[in-house]
Each structure stands twice: as C-alpha cells, then as structure tokens.
JSON list of C-alpha atoms in Angstrom, two decimals:
[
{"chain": "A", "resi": 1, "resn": "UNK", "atom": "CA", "xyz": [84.28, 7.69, -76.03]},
{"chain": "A", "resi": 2, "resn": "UNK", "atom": "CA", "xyz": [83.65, 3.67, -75.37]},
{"chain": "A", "resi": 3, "resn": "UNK", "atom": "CA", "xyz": [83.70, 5.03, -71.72]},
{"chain": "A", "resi": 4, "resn": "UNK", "atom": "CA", "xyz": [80.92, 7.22, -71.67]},
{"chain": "A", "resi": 5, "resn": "UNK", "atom": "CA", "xyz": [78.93, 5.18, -73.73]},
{"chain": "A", "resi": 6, "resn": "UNK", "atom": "CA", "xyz": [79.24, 2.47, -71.18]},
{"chain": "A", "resi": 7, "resn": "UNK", "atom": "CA", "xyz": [78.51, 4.78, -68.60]},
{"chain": "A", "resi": 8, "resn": "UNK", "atom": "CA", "xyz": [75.42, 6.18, -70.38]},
{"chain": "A", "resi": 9, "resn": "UNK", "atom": "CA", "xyz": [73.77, 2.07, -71.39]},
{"chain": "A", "resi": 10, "resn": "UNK", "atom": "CA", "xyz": [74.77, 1.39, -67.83]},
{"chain": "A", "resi": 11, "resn": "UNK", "atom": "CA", "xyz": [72.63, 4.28, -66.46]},
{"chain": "A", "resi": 12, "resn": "UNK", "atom": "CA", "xyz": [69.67, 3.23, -69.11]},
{"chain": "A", "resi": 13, "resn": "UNK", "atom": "CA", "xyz": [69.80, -0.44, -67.63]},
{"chain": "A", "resi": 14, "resn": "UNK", "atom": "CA", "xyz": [69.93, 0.81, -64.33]},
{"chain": "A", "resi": 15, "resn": "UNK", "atom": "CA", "xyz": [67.08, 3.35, -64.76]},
{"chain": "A", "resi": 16, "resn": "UNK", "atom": "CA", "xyz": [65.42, 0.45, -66.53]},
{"chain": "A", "resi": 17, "resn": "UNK", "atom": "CA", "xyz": [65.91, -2.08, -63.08]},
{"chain": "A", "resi": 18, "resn": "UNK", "atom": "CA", "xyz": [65.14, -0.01, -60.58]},
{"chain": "A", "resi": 19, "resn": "UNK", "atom": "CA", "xyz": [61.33, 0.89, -59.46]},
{"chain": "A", "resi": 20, "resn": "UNK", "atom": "CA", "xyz": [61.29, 4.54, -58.09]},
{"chain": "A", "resi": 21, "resn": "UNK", "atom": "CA", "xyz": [58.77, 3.72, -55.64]},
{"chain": "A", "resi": 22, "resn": "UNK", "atom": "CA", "xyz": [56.61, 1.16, -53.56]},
{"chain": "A", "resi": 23, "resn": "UNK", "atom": "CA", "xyz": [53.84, 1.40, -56.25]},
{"chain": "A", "resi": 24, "resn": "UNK", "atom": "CA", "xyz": [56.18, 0.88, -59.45]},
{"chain": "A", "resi": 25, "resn": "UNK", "atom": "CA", "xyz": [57.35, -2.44, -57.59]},
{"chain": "A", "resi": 26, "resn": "UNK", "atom": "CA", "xyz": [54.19, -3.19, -56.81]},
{"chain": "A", "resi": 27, "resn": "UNK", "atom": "CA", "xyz": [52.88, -2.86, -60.39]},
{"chain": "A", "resi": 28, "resn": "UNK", "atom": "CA", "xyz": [55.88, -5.00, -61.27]},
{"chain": "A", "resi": 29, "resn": "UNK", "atom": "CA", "xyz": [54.40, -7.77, -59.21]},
{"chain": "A", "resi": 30, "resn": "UNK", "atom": "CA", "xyz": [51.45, -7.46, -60.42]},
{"chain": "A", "resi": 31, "resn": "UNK", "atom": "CA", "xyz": [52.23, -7.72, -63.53]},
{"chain": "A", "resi": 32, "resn": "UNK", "atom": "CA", "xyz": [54.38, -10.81, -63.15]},
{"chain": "A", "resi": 33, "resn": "UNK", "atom": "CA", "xyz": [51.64, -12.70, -61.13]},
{"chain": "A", "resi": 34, "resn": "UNK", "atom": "CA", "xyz": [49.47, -12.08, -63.67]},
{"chain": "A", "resi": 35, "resn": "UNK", "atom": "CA", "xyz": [51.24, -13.28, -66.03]},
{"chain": "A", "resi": 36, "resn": "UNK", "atom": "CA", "xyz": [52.49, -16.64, -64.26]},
{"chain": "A", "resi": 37, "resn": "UNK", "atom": "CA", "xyz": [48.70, -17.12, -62.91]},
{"chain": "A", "resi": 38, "resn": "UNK", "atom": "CA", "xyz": [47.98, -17.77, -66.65]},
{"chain": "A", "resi": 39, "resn": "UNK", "atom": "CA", "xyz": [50.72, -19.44, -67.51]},
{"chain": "A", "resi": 40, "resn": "UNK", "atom": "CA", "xyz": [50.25, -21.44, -64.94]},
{"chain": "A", "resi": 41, "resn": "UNK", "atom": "CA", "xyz": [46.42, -22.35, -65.55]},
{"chain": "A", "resi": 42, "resn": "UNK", "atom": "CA", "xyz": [46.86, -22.59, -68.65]},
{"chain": "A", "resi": 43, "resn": "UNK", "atom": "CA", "xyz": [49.13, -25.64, -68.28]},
{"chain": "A", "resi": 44, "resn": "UNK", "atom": "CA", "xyz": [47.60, -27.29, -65.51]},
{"chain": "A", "resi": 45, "resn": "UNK", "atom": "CA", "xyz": [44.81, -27.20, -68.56]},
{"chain": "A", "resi": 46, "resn": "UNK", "atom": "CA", "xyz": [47.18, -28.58, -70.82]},
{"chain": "A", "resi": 47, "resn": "UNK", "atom": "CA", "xyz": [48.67, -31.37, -68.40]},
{"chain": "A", "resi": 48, "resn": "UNK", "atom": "CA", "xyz": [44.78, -32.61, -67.47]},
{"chain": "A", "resi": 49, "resn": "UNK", "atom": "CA", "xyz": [44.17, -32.76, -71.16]},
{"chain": "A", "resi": 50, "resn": "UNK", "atom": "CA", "xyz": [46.85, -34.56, -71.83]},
{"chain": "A", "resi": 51, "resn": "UNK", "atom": "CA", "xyz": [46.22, -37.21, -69.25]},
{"chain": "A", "resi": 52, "resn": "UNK", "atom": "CA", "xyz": [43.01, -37.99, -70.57]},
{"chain": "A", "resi": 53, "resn": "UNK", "atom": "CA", "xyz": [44.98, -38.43, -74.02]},
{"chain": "A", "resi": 54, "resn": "UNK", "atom": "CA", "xyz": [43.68, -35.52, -75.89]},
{"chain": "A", "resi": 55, "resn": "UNK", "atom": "CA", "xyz": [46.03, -33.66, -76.67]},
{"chain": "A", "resi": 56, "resn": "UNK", "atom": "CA", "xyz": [49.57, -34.01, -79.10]},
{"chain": "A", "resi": 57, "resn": "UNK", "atom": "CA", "xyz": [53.06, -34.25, -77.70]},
{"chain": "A", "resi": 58, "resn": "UNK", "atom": "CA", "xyz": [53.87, -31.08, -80.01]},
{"chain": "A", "resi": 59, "resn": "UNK", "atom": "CA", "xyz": [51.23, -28.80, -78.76]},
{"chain": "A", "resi": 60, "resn": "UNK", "atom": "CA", "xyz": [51.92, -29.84, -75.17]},
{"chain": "A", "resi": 61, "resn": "UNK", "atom": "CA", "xyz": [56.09, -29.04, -75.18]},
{"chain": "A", "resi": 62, "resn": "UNK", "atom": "CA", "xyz": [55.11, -25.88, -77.20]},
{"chain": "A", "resi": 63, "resn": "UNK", "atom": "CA", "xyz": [52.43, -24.77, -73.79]},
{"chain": "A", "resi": 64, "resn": "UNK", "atom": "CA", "xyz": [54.77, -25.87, -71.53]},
{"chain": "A", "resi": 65, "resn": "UNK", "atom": "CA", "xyz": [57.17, -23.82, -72.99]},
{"chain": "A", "resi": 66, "resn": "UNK", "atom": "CA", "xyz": [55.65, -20.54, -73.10]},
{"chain": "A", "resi": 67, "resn": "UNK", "atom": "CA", "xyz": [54.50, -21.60, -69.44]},
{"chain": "A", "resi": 68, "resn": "UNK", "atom": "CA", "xyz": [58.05, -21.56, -68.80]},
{"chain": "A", "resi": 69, "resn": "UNK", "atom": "CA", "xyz": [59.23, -18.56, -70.22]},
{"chain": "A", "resi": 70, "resn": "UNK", "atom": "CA", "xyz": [56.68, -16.69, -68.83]},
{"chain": "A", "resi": 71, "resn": "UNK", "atom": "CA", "xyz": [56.83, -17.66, -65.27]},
{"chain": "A", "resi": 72, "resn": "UNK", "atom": "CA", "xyz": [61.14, -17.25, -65.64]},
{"chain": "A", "resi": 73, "resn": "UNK", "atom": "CA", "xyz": [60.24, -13.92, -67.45]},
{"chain": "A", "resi": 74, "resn": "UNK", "atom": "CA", "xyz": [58.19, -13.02, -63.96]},
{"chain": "A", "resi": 75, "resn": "UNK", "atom": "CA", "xyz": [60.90, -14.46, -61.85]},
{"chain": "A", "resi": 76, "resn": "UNK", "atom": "CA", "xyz": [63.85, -12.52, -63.34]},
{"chain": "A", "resi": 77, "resn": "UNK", "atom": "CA", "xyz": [61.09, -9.21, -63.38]},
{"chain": "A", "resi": 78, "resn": "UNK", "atom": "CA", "xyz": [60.53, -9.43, -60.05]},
{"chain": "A", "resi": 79, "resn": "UNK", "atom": "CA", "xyz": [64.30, -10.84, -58.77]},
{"chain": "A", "resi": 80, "resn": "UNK", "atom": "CA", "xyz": [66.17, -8.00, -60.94]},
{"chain": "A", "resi": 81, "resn": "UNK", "atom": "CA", "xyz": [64.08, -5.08, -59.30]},
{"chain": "A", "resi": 82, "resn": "UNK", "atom": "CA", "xyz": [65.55, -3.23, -56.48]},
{"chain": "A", "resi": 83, "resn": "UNK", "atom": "CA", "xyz": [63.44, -3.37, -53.61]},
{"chain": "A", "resi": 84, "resn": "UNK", "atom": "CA", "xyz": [62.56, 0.70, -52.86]},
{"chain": "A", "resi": 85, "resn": "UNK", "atom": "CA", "xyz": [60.99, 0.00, -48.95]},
{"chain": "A", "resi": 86, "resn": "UNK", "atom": "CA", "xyz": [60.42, -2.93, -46.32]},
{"chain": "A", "resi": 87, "resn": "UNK", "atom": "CA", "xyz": [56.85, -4.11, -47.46]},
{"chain": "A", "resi": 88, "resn": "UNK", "atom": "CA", "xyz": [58.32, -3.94, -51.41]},
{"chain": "A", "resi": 89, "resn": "UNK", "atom": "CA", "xyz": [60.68, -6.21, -50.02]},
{"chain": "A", "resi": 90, "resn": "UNK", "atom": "CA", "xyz": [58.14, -8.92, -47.85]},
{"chain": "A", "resi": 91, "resn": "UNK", "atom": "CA", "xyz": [55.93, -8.52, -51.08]},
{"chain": "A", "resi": 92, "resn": "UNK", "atom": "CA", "xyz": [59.16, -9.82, -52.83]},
{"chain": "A", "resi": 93, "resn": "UNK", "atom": "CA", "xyz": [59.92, -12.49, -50.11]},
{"chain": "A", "resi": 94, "resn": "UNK", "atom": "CA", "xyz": [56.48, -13.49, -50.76]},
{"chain": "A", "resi": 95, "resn": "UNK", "atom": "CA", "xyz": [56.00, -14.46, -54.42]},
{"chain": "A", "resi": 96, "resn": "UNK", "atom": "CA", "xyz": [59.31, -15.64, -55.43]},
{"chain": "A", "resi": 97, "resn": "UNK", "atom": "CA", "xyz": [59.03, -19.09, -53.86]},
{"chain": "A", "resi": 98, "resn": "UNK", "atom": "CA", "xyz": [55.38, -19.16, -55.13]},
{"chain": "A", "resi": 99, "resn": "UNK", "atom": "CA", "xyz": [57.42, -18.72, -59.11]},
{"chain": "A", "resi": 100, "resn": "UNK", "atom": "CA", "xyz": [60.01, -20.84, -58.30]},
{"chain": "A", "resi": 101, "resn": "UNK", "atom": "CA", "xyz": [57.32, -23.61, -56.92]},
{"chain": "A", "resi": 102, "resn": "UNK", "atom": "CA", "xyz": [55.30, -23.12, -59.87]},
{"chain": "A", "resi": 103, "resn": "UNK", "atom": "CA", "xyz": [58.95, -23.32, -62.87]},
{"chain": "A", "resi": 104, "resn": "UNK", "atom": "CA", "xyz": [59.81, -26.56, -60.64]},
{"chain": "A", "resi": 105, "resn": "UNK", "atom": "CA", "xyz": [56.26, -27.65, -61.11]},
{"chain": "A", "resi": 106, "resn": "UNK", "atom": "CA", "xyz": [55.99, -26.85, -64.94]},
{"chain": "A", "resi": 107, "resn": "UNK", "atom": "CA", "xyz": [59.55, -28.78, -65.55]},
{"chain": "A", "resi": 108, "resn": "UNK", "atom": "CA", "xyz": [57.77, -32.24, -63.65]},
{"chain": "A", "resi": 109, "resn": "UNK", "atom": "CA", "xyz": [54.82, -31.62, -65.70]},
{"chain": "A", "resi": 110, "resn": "UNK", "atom": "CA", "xyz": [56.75, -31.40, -68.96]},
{"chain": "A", "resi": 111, "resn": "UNK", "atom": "CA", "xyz": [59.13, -34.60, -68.11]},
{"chain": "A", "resi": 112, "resn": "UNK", "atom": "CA", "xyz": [56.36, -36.49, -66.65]},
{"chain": "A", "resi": 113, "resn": "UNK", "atom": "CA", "xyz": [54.56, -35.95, -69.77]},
{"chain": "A", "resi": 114, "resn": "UNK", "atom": "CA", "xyz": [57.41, -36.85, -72.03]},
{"chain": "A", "resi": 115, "resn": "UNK", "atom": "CA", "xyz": [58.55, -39.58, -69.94]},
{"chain": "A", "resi": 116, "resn": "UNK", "atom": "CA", "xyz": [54.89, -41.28, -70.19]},
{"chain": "A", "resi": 117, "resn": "UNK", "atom": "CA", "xyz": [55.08, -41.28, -66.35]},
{"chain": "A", "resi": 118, "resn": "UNK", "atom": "CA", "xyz": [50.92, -40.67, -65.02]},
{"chain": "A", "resi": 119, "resn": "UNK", "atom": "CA", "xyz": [52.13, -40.55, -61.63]},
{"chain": "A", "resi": 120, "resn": "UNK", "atom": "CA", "xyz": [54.30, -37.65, -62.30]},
{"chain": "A", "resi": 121, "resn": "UNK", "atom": "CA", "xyz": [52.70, -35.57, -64.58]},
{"chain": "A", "resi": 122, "resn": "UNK", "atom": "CA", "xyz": [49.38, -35.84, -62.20]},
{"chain": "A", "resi": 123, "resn": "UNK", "atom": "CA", "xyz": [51.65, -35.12, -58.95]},
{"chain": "A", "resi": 124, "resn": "UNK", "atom": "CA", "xyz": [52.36, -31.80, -61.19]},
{"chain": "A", "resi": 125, "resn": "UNK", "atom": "CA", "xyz": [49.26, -30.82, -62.37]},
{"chain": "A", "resi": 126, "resn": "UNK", "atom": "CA", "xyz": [47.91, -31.15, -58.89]},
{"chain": "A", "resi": 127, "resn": "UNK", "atom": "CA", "xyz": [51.06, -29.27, -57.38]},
{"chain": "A", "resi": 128, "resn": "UNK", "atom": "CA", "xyz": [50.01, -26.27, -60.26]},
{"chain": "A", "resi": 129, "resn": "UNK", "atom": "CA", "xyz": [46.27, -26.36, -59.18]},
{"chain": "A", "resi": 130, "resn": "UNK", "atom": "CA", "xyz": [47.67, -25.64, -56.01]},
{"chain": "A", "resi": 131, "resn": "UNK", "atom": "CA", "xyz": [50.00, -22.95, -56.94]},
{"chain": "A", "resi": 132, "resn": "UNK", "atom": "CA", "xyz": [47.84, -21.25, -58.98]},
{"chain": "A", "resi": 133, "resn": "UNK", "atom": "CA", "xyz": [45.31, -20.71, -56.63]},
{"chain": "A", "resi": 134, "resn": "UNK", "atom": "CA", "xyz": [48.40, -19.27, -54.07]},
{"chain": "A", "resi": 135, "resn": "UNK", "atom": "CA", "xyz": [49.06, -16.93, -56.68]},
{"chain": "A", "resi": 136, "resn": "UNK", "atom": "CA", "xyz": [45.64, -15.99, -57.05]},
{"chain": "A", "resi": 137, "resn": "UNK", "atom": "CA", "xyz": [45.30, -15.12, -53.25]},
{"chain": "A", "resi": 138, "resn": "UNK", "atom": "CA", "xyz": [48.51, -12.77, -53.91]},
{"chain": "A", "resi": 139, "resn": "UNK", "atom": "CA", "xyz": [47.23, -11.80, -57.11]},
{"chain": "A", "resi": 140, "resn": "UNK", "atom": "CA", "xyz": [43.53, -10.39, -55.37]},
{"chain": "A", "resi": 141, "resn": "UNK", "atom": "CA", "xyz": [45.52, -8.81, -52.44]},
{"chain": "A", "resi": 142, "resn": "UNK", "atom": "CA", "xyz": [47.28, -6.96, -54.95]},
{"chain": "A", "resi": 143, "resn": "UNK", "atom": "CA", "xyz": [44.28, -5.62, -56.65]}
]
C-alpha cells in the first residue's frame, strides 16, 4: 500500500518537474525572468533609496527578502525542469548565471546595507542595474 502510494506522489512530482515540450520550458523561463526582473528592480529601488537615507532598516530586509525568494524561487523553477531539446537547454545555460549573479548581488546589497558599508551596498545596486537590464534583453527575446 505505502508502495504504491510512493510510486503514485513520485509520478505527480515527476509529472509536476518535467516540461513536455520546448514551449512549456520556455514558458517556465519566462515566467521566472519575469519574476526575478522585478525582484530585481525592485531592490535596486530599494538599495538607491536607502543610500540616500530614506528608507527604514525593516522595510529594506523585508524587500530584500522577497527579492530573494523570488529570484531562488526562479532559480530552483528553472534548475529542477528537465530540459526537453538542445535550445531548451542553451536557453537554460543562459539565464541561470544571470539568477545566480543577480541572488549573489541581492545578498551584497542586503549585508552592505546592514553592515553600514556605502561602498558595498552601491557596488550592488550598480551590479543589479546591470543584471536587470541582462535579464531584460533575455526577457524581450523571449517575448
């Protein structure tokens, strides 16, 4: 009995993981750009505000937060999805560094502003200005 209902959650998560086709991966993507592109902005946002002094510690750790979860919630999307063809898979190769650039770059933003360290928290904000806008390029080739 525990058998078969291992067998049958297993097949669910499976079904679940796996695009079908090109264009279910690709909408996967998508998605997950989308998602981090806002994420993204949105703290760059949050991190220039904050420089200038306008903004609470509170409200910043709760942006950069949700910044994080977000762009980890597109990098495990994206990273658990079998790749169905070749150009799912360069699409892949593609965007995953631009996440991973982009958590690193959230994380410096978050200790820098913590830390009270200008020179790190500005280093980030202008690394996310940067990665947004490579996201953005993927994002409108997408489209």
């Amino acid at each position: 009995m525990l058998i078969g209902l291992g067998a049958v959650l297993l097949a669910v998560v499976l079904i679940g993981v796996r695009p079908k086709t090109p264009g279910q991966f690709r909408s996967t993507v998508e998605t997950s750009v989308q998602n981090a592109v806002s994420s993204v902005g949105t703290a760059r946002v949050t991190g220039q505000t904050a420089l200038r002094g306008n903004t609470f510690g509170p409200y910043e750790s709760t942006v950069l937060e949700d910044a994080r979860k977000s762009v980890a919630t597109a990098i495990s999307d994206i990273a658990e999805s079998s790749v169905p063809d070749e150009s799912s898979r360069d699409l892949r190769d593609e965007v995953l560094p631009l996440l991973q650039d982009s958590a690193r770059l959230l994380g410096d933003l978050d200790a820098g502003l913590e830390d009270d360290d200008r020179a790190a928290a500005t280093g980030a904000v202008d690394g996310l200005t940067a990665a947004g806008e490579k996201l953005t390029t993927v994002l409108e080739g997408l489209r």
